Amino acid sequence: MGEKDLLVLSIESSCDETSCAIVKNGREVLSNIIATQIEIHKRYGGVVPEIASRNHIDAISNVVNEALEKAGVSIEDIDLISATYGPGLVGALLVGLSTAKAMAWATKKPFLGVHHIEGHIAANYITHKDLEPPYICLVVSGGHSNLVYVKDYTEFEILGRTRDDAVGEAFDKVARVVGLGYPGGPKIDKMAKEGSPTYKLPKTFFEDSLDFSFSGIKTAVINLVHKEGDYINVPDLCASFEDAITDVLLSNLLKACEMKNTNKIALAGGVSANSYLRNALDKMGEENNLKIYYPELVYCTDNAAMIGSAAYFDHMAGKSSNLDLNAVPYLKLGDKLRK
Ligand code: KG4
Ligand code: ZN
């Protein structure tokens, strides 16, 4: 290791993945262990917060030990300990955050609380060693849909946000109503490949705003399913849903590029794994001479490596957190509760 190398141990537990990673200099992942609870929550059709917290508690020690072991380092080698402190489920967040704070206290190492969405954005730095701000980032996850101007590694300007459902939430609800189960995104992705966008669904745009609204599309799908019953063509409906969502996302994304006079775009969050969205964005990129960045699939959905990357850049910008930092379930992007 070089003399100035910075090793971060990071923890992510905001929803249903318990994860710990060791990340070097913000871009190199030495280990990234993810214990997912998907199988546990599947039977309830969605994440049950209390069950998520209990499972995080069961998993956290092993996940941390495994991350250190796989990276071939010991806790003494670590320079900075970090964890997601919001947004997310409060009981779930507290497990990872308390573990990180306790480790920082016991080892007297610096501690940094990381914003989950800033983590999703930072996932791109792991996959693309050459990516530097400024650029536009479209963050599309289960809980968030934001169009963000990333001015610098730790400076964000929100250009648009959803006024109702997050994109991933709409995917999950539509999947449930057509009987595909949880989590809906990957299942709709697969099913849509068998169909084509033949159903006409509403698309919401706002005048003078890059905000999003997905409840209209979602409700239209639900109404169609109820109206057509068994006659519904599920693959075509999935393709139509993806097509409508993608059109809205990409139109606003292009407007954001024009507004900020940039041709650099990054995608982030669980829904950035969606193949229809990626193909459409690649096409838009070619037509408009845009440079597009995606995180590798493993860094699209929740993971601790992205938190370790964001923590590194925060640390380099001189930021740190106190050990009394609490979990903030409704933390907004741009809100800082740090020292
Ligand atoms: O980023 P993430 O892991 O958690 C949050 O921070 O919310 O995102 C999870 C969301 C879920 O709604 C899931 O259905 C969606 O990402 N998702 C996808 C795909 N893979 C995951 N949505 C569409 N297509 C996919 N391939
Ligand atoms: Zn997430």
mmCIF file of C-alpha atoms and ligand atoms in Angstrom:
data_model
loop_
_atom_site.group_PDB
_atom_site.id
_atom_site.type_symbol
_atom_site.label_atom_id
_atom_site.label_comp_id
_atom_site.label_asym_id
_atom_site.label_seq_id
_atom_site.Cartn_x
_atom_site.Cartn_y
_atom_site.Cartn_z
ATOM 1 C CA MET A 1 0.000 0.000 0.000
ATOM 2 C CA GLY A 2 1.157 3.531 -0.763
ATOM 3 C CA GLU A 3 1.988 5.850 2.097
ATOM 4 C CA LYS A 4 -1.064 8.045 1.755
ATOM 5 C CA ASP A 5 -3.553 5.218 1.153
ATOM 6 C CA LEU A 6 -6.765 5.565 3.119
ATOM 7 C CA LEU A 7 -8.626 2.413 4.160
ATOM 8 C CA VAL A 8 -12.291 2.829 5.022
ATOM 9 C CA LEU A 9 -14.468 0.263 6.773
ATOM 10 C CA SER A 10 -18.086 1.010 5.853
ATOM 11 C CA ILE A 11 -21.432 -0.393 6.945
ATOM 12 C CA GLU A 12 -24.817 -0.180 5.207
ATOM 13 C CA SER A 13 -28.036 -1.365 6.876
ATOM 14 C CA SER A 14 -30.717 1.138 5.839
ATOM 15 C CA CYS A 15 -33.203 -1.379 4.430
ATOM 16 C CA ASP A 16 -32.970 -5.134 3.909
ATOM 17 C CA GLU A 17 -29.279 -5.649 3.138
ATOM 18 C CA THR A 18 -26.665 -5.980 5.882
ATOM 19 C CA SER A 19 -23.375 -5.028 4.284
ATOM 20 C CA CYS A 20 -19.797 -4.212 5.264
ATOM 21 C CA ALA A 21 -16.968 -3.238 2.916
ATOM 22 C CA ILE A 22 -13.305 -2.301 3.004
ATOM 23 C CA VAL A 23 -12.553 0.379 0.418
ATOM 24 C CA LYS A 24 -9.155 1.835 -0.468
ATOM 25 C CA ASN A 25 -8.867 5.467 -1.564
ATOM 26 C CA GLY A 26 -12.569 5.714 -2.421
ATOM 27 C CA ARG A 27 -12.380 3.686 -5.611
ATOM 28 C CA GLU A 28 -10.835 0.289 -4.904
ATOM 29 C CA VAL A 29 -12.982 -2.346 -3.195
ATOM 30 C CA LEU A 30 -10.996 -4.863 -1.142
ATOM 31 C CA SER A 31 -14.155 -6.586 0.074
ATOM 32 C CA ASN A 32 -17.895 -5.994 -0.076
ATOM 33 C CA ILE A 33 -19.962 -8.505 1.896
ATOM 34 C CA ILE A 34 -23.744 -8.345 1.470
ATOM 35 C CA ALA A 35 -26.203 -10.424 3.495
ATOM 36 C CA THR A 36 -29.573 -9.924 1.857
ATOM 37 C CA GLN A 37 -32.930 -10.491 3.567
ATOM 38 C CA ILE A 38 -34.921 -10.682 0.324
ATOM 39 C CA GLU A 39 -35.948 -14.308 0.925
ATOM 40 C CA ILE A 40 -37.232 -13.426 4.409
ATOM 41 C CA HIS A 41 -39.345 -10.434 3.303
ATOM 42 C CA LYS A 42 -40.606 -12.062 0.102
ATOM 43 C CA ARG A 43 -43.398 -13.877 1.902
ATOM 44 C CA TYR A 44 -44.793 -10.561 3.187
ATOM 45 C CA GLY A 45 -44.650 -8.889 -0.248
ATOM 46 C CA GLY A 46 -42.306 -6.166 0.991
ATOM 47 C CA VAL A 47 -39.838 -5.198 3.715
ATOM 48 C CA VAL A 48 -41.202 -5.531 7.282
ATOM 49 C CA PRO A 49 -39.189 -2.978 9.328
ATOM 50 C CA GLU A 50 -39.163 -4.827 12.659
ATOM 51 C CA ILE A 51 -38.083 -8.087 11.017
ATOM 52 C CA ALA A 52 -35.389 -6.217 9.086
ATOM 53 C CA SER A 53 -33.909 -4.752 12.311
ATOM 54 C CA ARG A 54 -33.781 -8.146 14.012
ATOM 55 C CA ASN A 55 -32.079 -9.758 11.038
ATOM 56 C CA HIS A 56 -29.519 -6.969 10.815
ATOM 57 C CA ILE A 57 -28.636 -7.657 14.454
ATOM 58 C CA ASP A 58 -28.213 -11.359 13.714
ATOM 59 C CA ALA A 59 -26.017 -10.717 10.684
ATOM 60 C CA ILE A 60 -23.895 -7.674 11.491
ATOM 61 C CA SER A 61 -20.984 -9.228 13.447
ATOM 62 C CA ASN A 62 -20.382 -11.972 10.917
ATOM 63 C CA VAL A 63 -20.661 -9.561 7.996
ATOM 64 C CA VAL A 64 -18.071 -7.182 9.534
ATOM 65 C CA ASN A 65 -15.669 -10.023 10.376
ATOM 66 C CA GLU A 66 -16.037 -11.495 6.916
ATOM 67 C CA ALA A 67 -15.329 -8.117 5.264
ATOM 68 C CA LEU A 68 -12.074 -7.728 7.229
ATOM 69 C CA GLU A 69 -11.065 -11.311 6.563
ATOM 70 C CA LYS A 70 -11.764 -11.190 2.820
ATOM 71 C CA ALA A 71 -9.820 -7.915 2.487
ATOM 72 C CA GLY A 72 -6.937 -9.490 4.397
ATOM 73 C CA VAL A 73 -6.734 -6.623 6.879
ATOM 74 C CA SER A 74 -7.337 -6.220 10.593
ATOM 75 C CA ILE A 75 -9.194 -3.433 12.347
ATOM 76 C CA GLU A 76 -5.833 -1.796 13.244
ATOM 77 C CA ASP A 77 -5.186 -1.211 9.524
ATOM 78 C CA ILE A 78 -8.395 0.788 9.091
ATOM 79 C CA ASP A 79 -8.129 4.616 8.925
ATOM 80 C CA LEU A 80 -11.797 5.587 8.988
ATOM 81 C CA ILE A 81 -15.015 3.878 10.098
ATOM 82 C CA SER A 82 -18.279 4.856 8.406
ATOM 83 C CA ALA A 83 -21.935 3.900 8.204
ATOM 84 C CA THR A 84 -25.146 5.070 6.572
ATOM 85 C CA TYR A 85 -27.089 7.320 8.986
ATOM 86 C CA GLY A 86 -30.099 8.058 6.741
ATOM 87 C CA PRO A 87 -32.431 7.992 4.971
ATOM 88 C CA GLY A 88 -33.879 4.543 5.639
ATOM 89 C CA LEU A 89 -35.760 2.494 8.221
ATOM 90 C CA VAL A 90 -34.788 3.820 11.634
ATOM 91 C CA GLY A 91 -34.422 0.458 13.399
ATOM 92 C CA ALA A 92 -32.401 -0.926 10.500
ATOM 93 C CA LEU A 93 -30.146 2.139 10.267
ATOM 94 C CA LEU A 94 -29.449 2.035 13.997
ATOM 95 C CA VAL A 95 -27.917 -1.438 13.824
ATOM 96 C CA GLY A 96 -25.187 -0.483 11.330
ATOM 97 C CA LEU A 97 -24.693 2.997 12.750
ATOM 98 C CA SER A 98 -24.346 1.806 16.360
ATOM 99 C CA THR A 99 -21.935 -0.924 15.298
ATOM 100 C CA ALA A 100 -19.758 1.585 13.417
ATOM 101 C CA LYS A 101 -19.825 4.095 16.286
ATOM 102 C CA ALA A 102 -18.955 1.412 18.825
ATOM 103 C CA MET A 103 -16.037 0.245 16.679
ATOM 104 C CA ALA A 104 -14.813 3.828 16.260
ATOM 105 C CA TRP A 105 -15.077 4.445 20.009
ATOM 106 C CA ALA A 106 -13.298 1.213 20.936
ATOM 107 C CA THR A 107 -10.463 1.740 18.435
ATOM 108 C CA LYS A 108 -10.299 5.570 18.773
ATOM 109 C CA LYS A 109 -10.509 5.897 15.014
ATOM 110 C CA PRO A 110 -12.348 8.704 13.174
ATOM 111 C CA PHE A 111 -16.002 8.118 12.331
ATOM 112 C CA LEU A 112 -18.159 9.445 9.510
ATOM 113 C CA GLY A 113 -21.915 9.142 8.972
ATOM 114 C CA VAL A 114 -22.798 8.837 5.278
ATOM 115 C CA HIS A 115 -25.920 9.894 3.403
ATOM 116 C CA HIS A 116 -27.367 6.809 1.670
ATOM 117 C CA ILE A 117 -28.119 8.620 -1.601
ATOM 118 C CA GLU A 118 -24.651 10.163 -1.717
ATOM 119 C CA GLY A 119 -23.460 6.563 -1.391
ATOM 120 C CA HIS A 120 -25.538 5.465 -4.400
ATOM 121 C CA ILE A 121 -24.001 8.296 -6.441
ATOM 122 C CA ALA A 122 -20.468 7.374 -5.272
ATOM 123 C CA ALA A 123 -20.983 3.786 -6.533
ATOM 124 C CA ASN A 124 -20.032 5.212 -9.927
ATOM 125 C CA TYR A 125 -16.526 6.152 -8.709
ATOM 126 C CA ILE A 126 -15.842 2.486 -7.959
ATOM 127 C CA THR A 127 -16.756 1.309 -11.432
ATOM 128 C CA HIS A 128 -15.319 4.301 -13.319
ATOM 129 C CA LYS A 129 -11.883 5.246 -12.000
ATOM 130 C CA ASP A 130 -11.839 8.239 -14.376
ATOM 131 C CA LEU A 131 -15.221 9.735 -13.400
ATOM 132 C CA GLU A 132 -14.959 13.195 -11.856
ATOM 133 C CA PRO A 133 -17.584 15.853 -11.138
ATOM 134 C CA PRO A 134 -19.328 17.867 -12.448
ATOM 135 C CA TYR A 135 -22.026 15.651 -14.012
ATOM 136 C CA ILE A 136 -25.747 14.952 -13.808
ATOM 137 C CA CYS A 137 -26.782 11.892 -11.790
ATOM 138 C CA LEU A 138 -30.168 10.224 -12.053
ATOM 139 C CA VAL A 139 -30.773 8.457 -8.737
ATOM 140 C CA VAL A 140 -33.534 5.875 -9.047
ATOM 141 C CA SER A 141 -34.010 3.490 -6.139
ATOM 142 C CA GLY A 142 -36.756 1.843 -4.116
ATOM 143 C CA GLY A 143 -37.185 4.891 -1.910
ATOM 144 C CA HIS A 144 -35.852 7.787 -4.002
ATOM 145 C CA SER A 145 -35.972 9.372 -7.417
ATOM 146 C CA ASN A 146 -33.768 12.430 -7.784
ATOM 147 C CA LEU A 147 -32.183 14.308 -10.622
ATOM 148 C CA VAL A 148 -28.984 15.640 -9.117
ATOM 149 C CA TYR A 149 -26.302 18.007 -10.354
ATOM 150 C CA VAL A 150 -23.093 16.681 -8.790
ATOM 151 C CA LYS A 151 -21.042 19.877 -8.635
ATOM 152 C CA ASP A 152 -18.229 18.299 -6.710
ATOM 153 C CA TYR A 153 -17.632 15.040 -4.808
ATOM 154 C CA THR A 154 -19.472 16.422 -1.779
ATOM 155 C CA GLU A 155 -21.640 19.147 -3.326
ATOM 156 C CA PHE A 156 -25.055 18.326 -4.714
ATOM 157 C CA GLU A 157 -27.833 20.388 -6.231
ATOM 158 C CA ILE A 158 -31.237 18.752 -6.626
ATOM 159 C CA LEU A 159 -32.747 19.640 -9.987
ATOM 160 C CA GLY A 160 -35.825 17.418 -9.698
ATOM 161 C CA ARG A 161 -37.427 14.899 -7.347
ATOM 162 C CA THR A 162 -40.506 12.701 -7.292
ATOM 163 C CA ARG A 163 -43.651 14.288 -5.930
ATOM 164 C CA ASP A 164 -45.176 10.928 -5.015
ATOM 165 C CA ASP A 165 -43.860 7.375 -5.584
ATOM 166 C CA ALA A 166 -40.208 6.551 -6.127
ATOM 167 C CA VAL A 167 -39.483 4.683 -9.368
ATOM 168 C CA GLY A 168 -38.526 1.435 -7.616
ATOM 169 C CA GLU A 169 -41.649 1.676 -5.472
ATOM 170 C CA ALA A 170 -43.771 1.902 -8.640
ATOM 171 C CA PHE A 171 -41.937 -1.152 -10.068
ATOM 172 C CA ASP A 172 -42.592 -3.109 -6.867
ATOM 173 C CA LYS A 173 -46.300 -2.150 -6.752
ATOM 174 C CA VAL A 174 -46.904 -2.963 -10.409
ATOM 175 C CA ALA A 175 -45.120 -6.321 -10.014
ATOM 176 C CA ARG A 176 -47.374 -7.133 -7.063
ATOM 177 C CA VAL A 177 -50.571 -6.302 -8.939
ATOM 178 C CA VAL A 178 -49.616 -8.462 -11.964
ATOM 179 C CA GLY A 179 -48.620 -11.305 -9.610
ATOM 180 C CA LEU A 180 -44.852 -11.277 -10.086
ATOM 181 C CA GLY A 181 -43.979 -10.910 -6.393
ATOM 182 C CA TYR A 182 -41.214 -9.089 -4.536
ATOM 183 C CA PRO A 183 -38.839 -7.450 -5.363
ATOM 184 C CA GLY A 184 -40.616 -6.341 -8.495
ATOM 185 C CA GLY A 185 -37.920 -4.515 -10.434
ATOM 186 C CA PRO A 186 -35.830 -7.478 -11.617
ATOM 187 C CA LYS A 187 -38.970 -9.534 -12.322
ATOM 188 C CA ILE A 188 -40.552 -6.810 -14.488
ATOM 189 C CA ASP A 189 -37.188 -6.355 -16.210
ATOM 190 C CA LYS A 190 -37.125 -10.042 -17.183
ATOM 191 C CA MET A 191 -40.813 -10.293 -18.121
ATOM 192 C CA ALA A 192 -40.710 -7.138 -20.287
ATOM 193 C CA LYS A 193 -38.112 -8.764 -22.541
ATOM 194 C CA GLU A 194 -40.833 -11.171 -23.736
ATOM 195 C CA GLY A 195 -43.200 -8.360 -24.706
ATOM 196 C CA SER A 196 -43.454 -5.008 -26.428
ATOM 197 C CA PRO A 197 -44.869 -1.643 -25.291
ATOM 198 C CA THR A 198 -48.370 -1.933 -26.743
ATOM 199 C CA TYR A 199 -50.407 -0.448 -23.860
ATOM 200 C CA LYS A 200 -50.705 3.330 -23.770
ATOM 201 C CA LEU A 201 -49.955 4.666 -20.295
ATOM 202 C CA PRO A 202 -50.019 8.270 -19.020
ATOM 203 C CA LYS A 203 -46.790 10.204 -18.568
ATOM 204 C CA THR A 204 -46.556 13.134 -16.186
ATOM 205 C CA PHE A 205 -44.425 16.196 -16.902
ATOM 206 C CA PHE A 206 -44.412 19.469 -14.975
ATOM 207 C CA GLU A 207 -44.062 22.851 -16.560
ATOM 208 C CA ASP A 208 -40.960 24.750 -15.430
ATOM 209 C CA SER A 209 -39.843 21.859 -13.208
ATOM 210 C CA LEU A 210 -37.810 18.694 -13.595
ATOM 211 C CA ASP A 211 -39.847 16.952 -10.877
ATOM 212 C CA PHE A 212 -41.308 13.509 -11.458
ATOM 213 C CA SER A 213 -44.628 11.832 -10.655
ATOM 214 C CA PHE A 214 -45.132 8.113 -11.073
ATOM 215 C CA SER A 215 -48.437 7.520 -9.286
ATOM 216 C CA GLY A 216 -50.416 8.204 -12.510
ATOM 217 C CA ILE A 217 -48.571 5.487 -14.439
ATOM 218 C CA LYS A 218 -48.880 3.095 -11.502
ATOM 219 C CA THR A 219 -52.638 3.713 -11.076
ATOM 220 C CA ALA A 220 -53.222 3.310 -14.817
ATOM 221 C CA VAL A 221 -51.540 -0.114 -14.701
ATOM 222 C CA ILE A 222 -53.608 -1.171 -11.685
ATOM 223 C CA ASN A 223 -56.833 -0.052 -13.431
ATOM 224 C CA LEU A 224 -55.896 -1.908 -16.613
ATOM 225 C CA VAL A 225 -55.236 -5.115 -14.684
ATOM 226 C CA HIS A 226 -58.603 -4.842 -12.935
ATOM 227 C CA LYS A 227 -60.420 -4.061 -16.201
ATOM 228 C CA GLU A 228 -58.837 -6.718 -18.398
ATOM 229 C CA GLY A 229 -58.466 -9.449 -15.765
ATOM 230 C CA ASP A 230 -57.109 -12.665 -17.263
ATOM 231 C CA TYR A 231 -56.964 -11.123 -20.738
ATOM 232 C CA ILE A 232 -54.087 -8.874 -19.743
ATOM 233 C CA ASN A 233 -50.836 -9.543 -21.567
ATOM 234 C CA VAL A 234 -48.333 -9.343 -18.705
ATOM 235 C CA PRO A 235 -45.119 -9.144 -20.796
ATOM 236 C CA ASP A 236 -46.605 -6.351 -22.948
ATOM 237 C CA LEU A 237 -47.837 -4.534 -19.852
ATOM 238 C CA CYS A 238 -44.390 -4.758 -18.226
ATOM 239 C CA ALA A 239 -42.748 -3.450 -21.401
ATOM 240 C CA SER A 240 -45.295 -0.612 -21.630
ATOM 241 C CA PHE A 241 -44.716 0.324 -17.994
ATOM 242 C CA GLU A 242 -40.923 0.407 -18.456
ATOM 243 C CA ASP A 243 -41.321 2.377 -21.665
ATOM 244 C CA ALA A 244 -43.488 5.073 -20.013
ATOM 245 C CA ILE A 245 -41.211 5.360 -16.952
ATOM 246 C CA THR A 246 -38.076 5.479 -19.106
ATOM 247 C CA ASP A 247 -39.505 8.162 -21.371
ATOM 248 C CA VAL A 248 -40.273 10.451 -18.419
ATOM 249 C CA LEU A 249 -36.879 9.865 -16.772
ATOM 250 C CA LEU A 250 -34.854 10.395 -19.923
ATOM 251 C CA SER A 251 -36.749 13.511 -21.072
ATOM 252 C CA ASN A 252 -36.007 15.226 -17.789
ATOM 253 C CA LEU A 253 -32.445 13.954 -17.804
ATOM 254 C CA LEU A 254 -31.810 15.492 -21.212
ATOM 255 C CA LYS A 255 -33.344 18.795 -20.069
ATOM 256 C CA ALA A 256 -31.062 18.749 -17.013
ATOM 257 C CA CYS A 257 -27.994 18.295 -19.248
ATOM 258 C CA GLU A 258 -29.042 21.265 -21.349
ATOM 259 C CA MET A 259 -29.713 23.344 -18.253
ATOM 260 C CA LYS A 260 -26.278 22.665 -16.769
ATOM 261 C CA ASN A 261 -24.517 22.550 -20.111
ATOM 262 C CA THR A 262 -22.942 19.160 -19.479
ATOM 263 C CA ASN A 263 -22.828 15.962 -21.507
ATOM 264 C CA LYS A 264 -21.784 13.716 -18.629
ATOM 265 C CA ILE A 265 -24.470 11.512 -17.059
ATOM 266 C CA ALA A 266 -24.316 8.898 -14.311
ATOM 267 C CA LEU A 267 -27.051 6.543 -13.134
ATOM 268 C CA ALA A 268 -27.421 5.320 -9.553
ATOM 269 C CA GLY A 269 -29.725 3.276 -7.292
ATOM 270 C CA GLY A 270 -31.417 -0.096 -7.613
ATOM 271 C CA VAL A 271 -33.454 0.784 -10.703
ATOM 272 C CA SER A 272 -30.274 1.709 -12.593
ATOM 273 C CA ALA A 273 -29.893 -2.073 -12.982
ATOM 274 C CA ASN A 274 -32.899 -2.001 -15.332
ATOM 275 C CA SER A 275 -31.924 -3.164 -18.804
ATOM 276 C CA TYR A 276 -34.686 -1.296 -20.679
ATOM 277 C CA LEU A 277 -33.607 1.970 -19.047
ATOM 278 C CA ARG A 278 -29.930 1.297 -19.800
ATOM 279 C CA ASN A 279 -30.595 0.471 -23.455
ATOM 280 C CA ALA A 280 -32.740 3.571 -23.923
ATOM 281 C CA LEU A 281 -30.142 5.740 -22.210
ATOM 282 C CA ASP A 282 -27.351 4.324 -24.381
ATOM 283 C CA LYS A 283 -29.414 5.174 -27.459
ATOM 284 C CA MET A 284 -30.097 8.696 -26.187
ATOM 285 C CA GLY A 285 -26.377 9.046 -25.437
ATOM 286 C CA GLU A 286 -25.398 8.114 -28.984
ATOM 287 C CA GLU A 287 -27.977 10.459 -30.501
ATOM 288 C CA ASN A 288 -26.984 13.398 -28.316
ATOM 289 C CA ASN A 289 -23.279 12.808 -27.904
ATOM 290 C CA LEU A 290 -23.517 12.129 -24.166
ATOM 291 C CA LYS A 291 -21.055 10.219 -22.011
ATOM 292 C CA ILE A 292 -22.967 7.724 -19.851
ATOM 293 C CA TYR A 293 -21.739 6.016 -16.667
ATOM 294 C CA TYR A 294 -23.443 3.126 -14.838
ATOM 295 C CA PRO A 295 -22.328 1.391 -11.657
ATOM 296 C CA GLU A 296 -21.664 -2.350 -11.992
ATOM 297 C CA LEU A 297 -24.826 -4.292 -11.105
ATOM 298 C CA VAL A 298 -23.584 -5.272 -7.614
ATOM 299 C CA TYR A 299 -23.067 -1.576 -6.772
ATOM 300 C CA CYS A 300 -26.510 -0.498 -8.096
ATOM 301 C CA THR A 301 -28.531 -2.010 -5.266
ATOM 302 C CA ASP A 302 -27.688 -1.425 -1.597
ATOM 303 C CA ASN A 303 -24.109 -2.252 -0.615
ATOM 304 C CA ALA A 304 -21.483 -0.942 1.792
ATOM 305 C CA ALA A 305 -18.752 -0.329 -0.800
ATOM 306 C CA MET A 306 -20.606 2.713 -2.128
ATOM 307 C CA ILE A 307 -20.823 4.058 1.448
ATOM 308 C CA GLY A 308 -17.054 3.585 1.852
ATOM 309 C CA SER A 309 -16.457 5.519 -1.363
ATOM 310 C CA ALA A 310 -18.681 8.437 -0.287
ATOM 311 C CA ALA A 311 -17.010 8.429 3.159
ATOM 312 C CA TYR A 312 -13.579 8.729 1.545
ATOM 313 C CA PHE A 313 -14.562 11.805 -0.464
ATOM 314 C CA ASP A 314 -16.263 13.372 2.586
ATOM 315 C CA HIS A 315 -13.138 12.742 4.629
ATOM 316 C CA MET A 316 -10.917 14.279 1.932
ATOM 317 C CA ALA A 317 -13.197 17.340 1.992
ATOM 318 C CA GLY A 318 -12.449 17.678 5.722
ATOM 319 C CA LYS A 319 -15.753 16.322 7.014
ATOM 320 C CA SER A 320 -16.231 14.145 10.085
ATOM 321 C CA SER A 321 -19.028 13.113 12.445
ATOM 322 C CA ASN A 322 -19.337 12.993 16.208
ATOM 323 C CA LEU A 323 -20.170 9.780 18.022
ATOM 324 C CA ASP A 324 -23.545 11.217 19.074
ATOM 325 C CA LEU A 325 -24.748 11.198 15.457
ATOM 326 C CA ASN A 326 -28.229 9.675 15.375
ATOM 327 C CA ALA A 327 -30.050 7.831 12.601
ATOM 328 C CA VAL A 328 -32.197 10.178 10.464
ATOM 329 C CA PRO A 329 -34.899 8.179 8.632
ATOM 330 C CA TYR A 330 -36.122 11.086 6.452
ATOM 331 C CA LEU A 331 -32.764 12.682 5.723
ATOM 332 C CA LYS A 332 -32.933 14.665 2.482
ATOM 333 C CA LEU A 333 -30.111 14.906 -0.023
ATOM 334 C CA GLY A 334 -28.180 18.068 0.702
ATOM 335 C CA ASP A 335 -29.069 18.042 4.428
ATOM 336 C CA LYS A 336 -25.945 17.688 6.488
ATOM 337 C CA LEU A 337 -25.992 16.815 10.133
ATOM 338 C CA ARG A 338 -22.276 16.626 10.471
ATOM 339 C CA LYS A 339 -19.813 18.677 12.413
HETATM 340 O O1 KG4 B 1 -31.186 1.119 -4.220
HETATM 341 P P1 KG4 B 1 -32.004 -0.003 -3.695
HETATM 342 O O2 KG4 B 1 -31.329 -1.328 -3.476
HETATM 343 O O3 KG4 B 1 -32.689 0.364 -2.342
HETATM 344 C C1 KG4 B 1 -33.108 1.666 -1.994
HETATM 345 O O4 KG4 B 1 -32.244 2.471 -1.595
HETATM 346 O O5 KG4 B 1 -34.310 1.911 -2.134
HETATM 347 O O6 KG4 B 1 -33.207 -0.172 -4.728
HETATM 348 C C2 KG4 B 1 -34.144 -1.190 -4.630
HETATM 349 C C3 KG4 B 1 -35.145 -1.020 -5.757
HETATM 350 C C4 KG4 B 1 -36.331 -1.954 -5.647
HETATM 351 O O7 KG4 B 1 -37.511 -1.194 -5.801
HETATM 352 C C5 KG4 B 1 -36.135 -2.909 -6.819
HETATM 353 O O8 KG4 B 1 -37.359 -3.408 -7.338
HETATM 354 C C6 KG4 B 1 -35.420 -2.025 -7.811
HETATM 355 O O9 KG4 B 1 -34.514 -1.265 -7.022
HETATM 356 N N1 KG4 B 1 -34.673 -2.796 -8.825
HETATM 357 C C7 KG4 B 1 -34.956 -2.764 -10.147
HETATM 358 C C8 KG4 B 1 -34.075 -3.679 -10.778
HETATM 359 N N2 KG4 B 1 -33.267 -4.216 -9.817
HETATM 360 C C9 KG4 B 1 -33.641 -3.660 -8.627
HETATM 361 N N3 KG4 B 1 -35.886 -2.065 -10.825
HETATM 362 C C10 KG4 B 1 -35.951 -2.255 -12.154
HETATM 363 N N4 KG4 B 1 -35.172 -3.116 -12.830
HETATM 364 C C11 KG4 B 1 -34.219 -3.844 -12.210
HETATM 365 N N5 KG4 B 1 -33.440 -4.681 -12.890
HETATM 366 ZN ZN ZN B 2 -30.474 2.315 -1.666
#
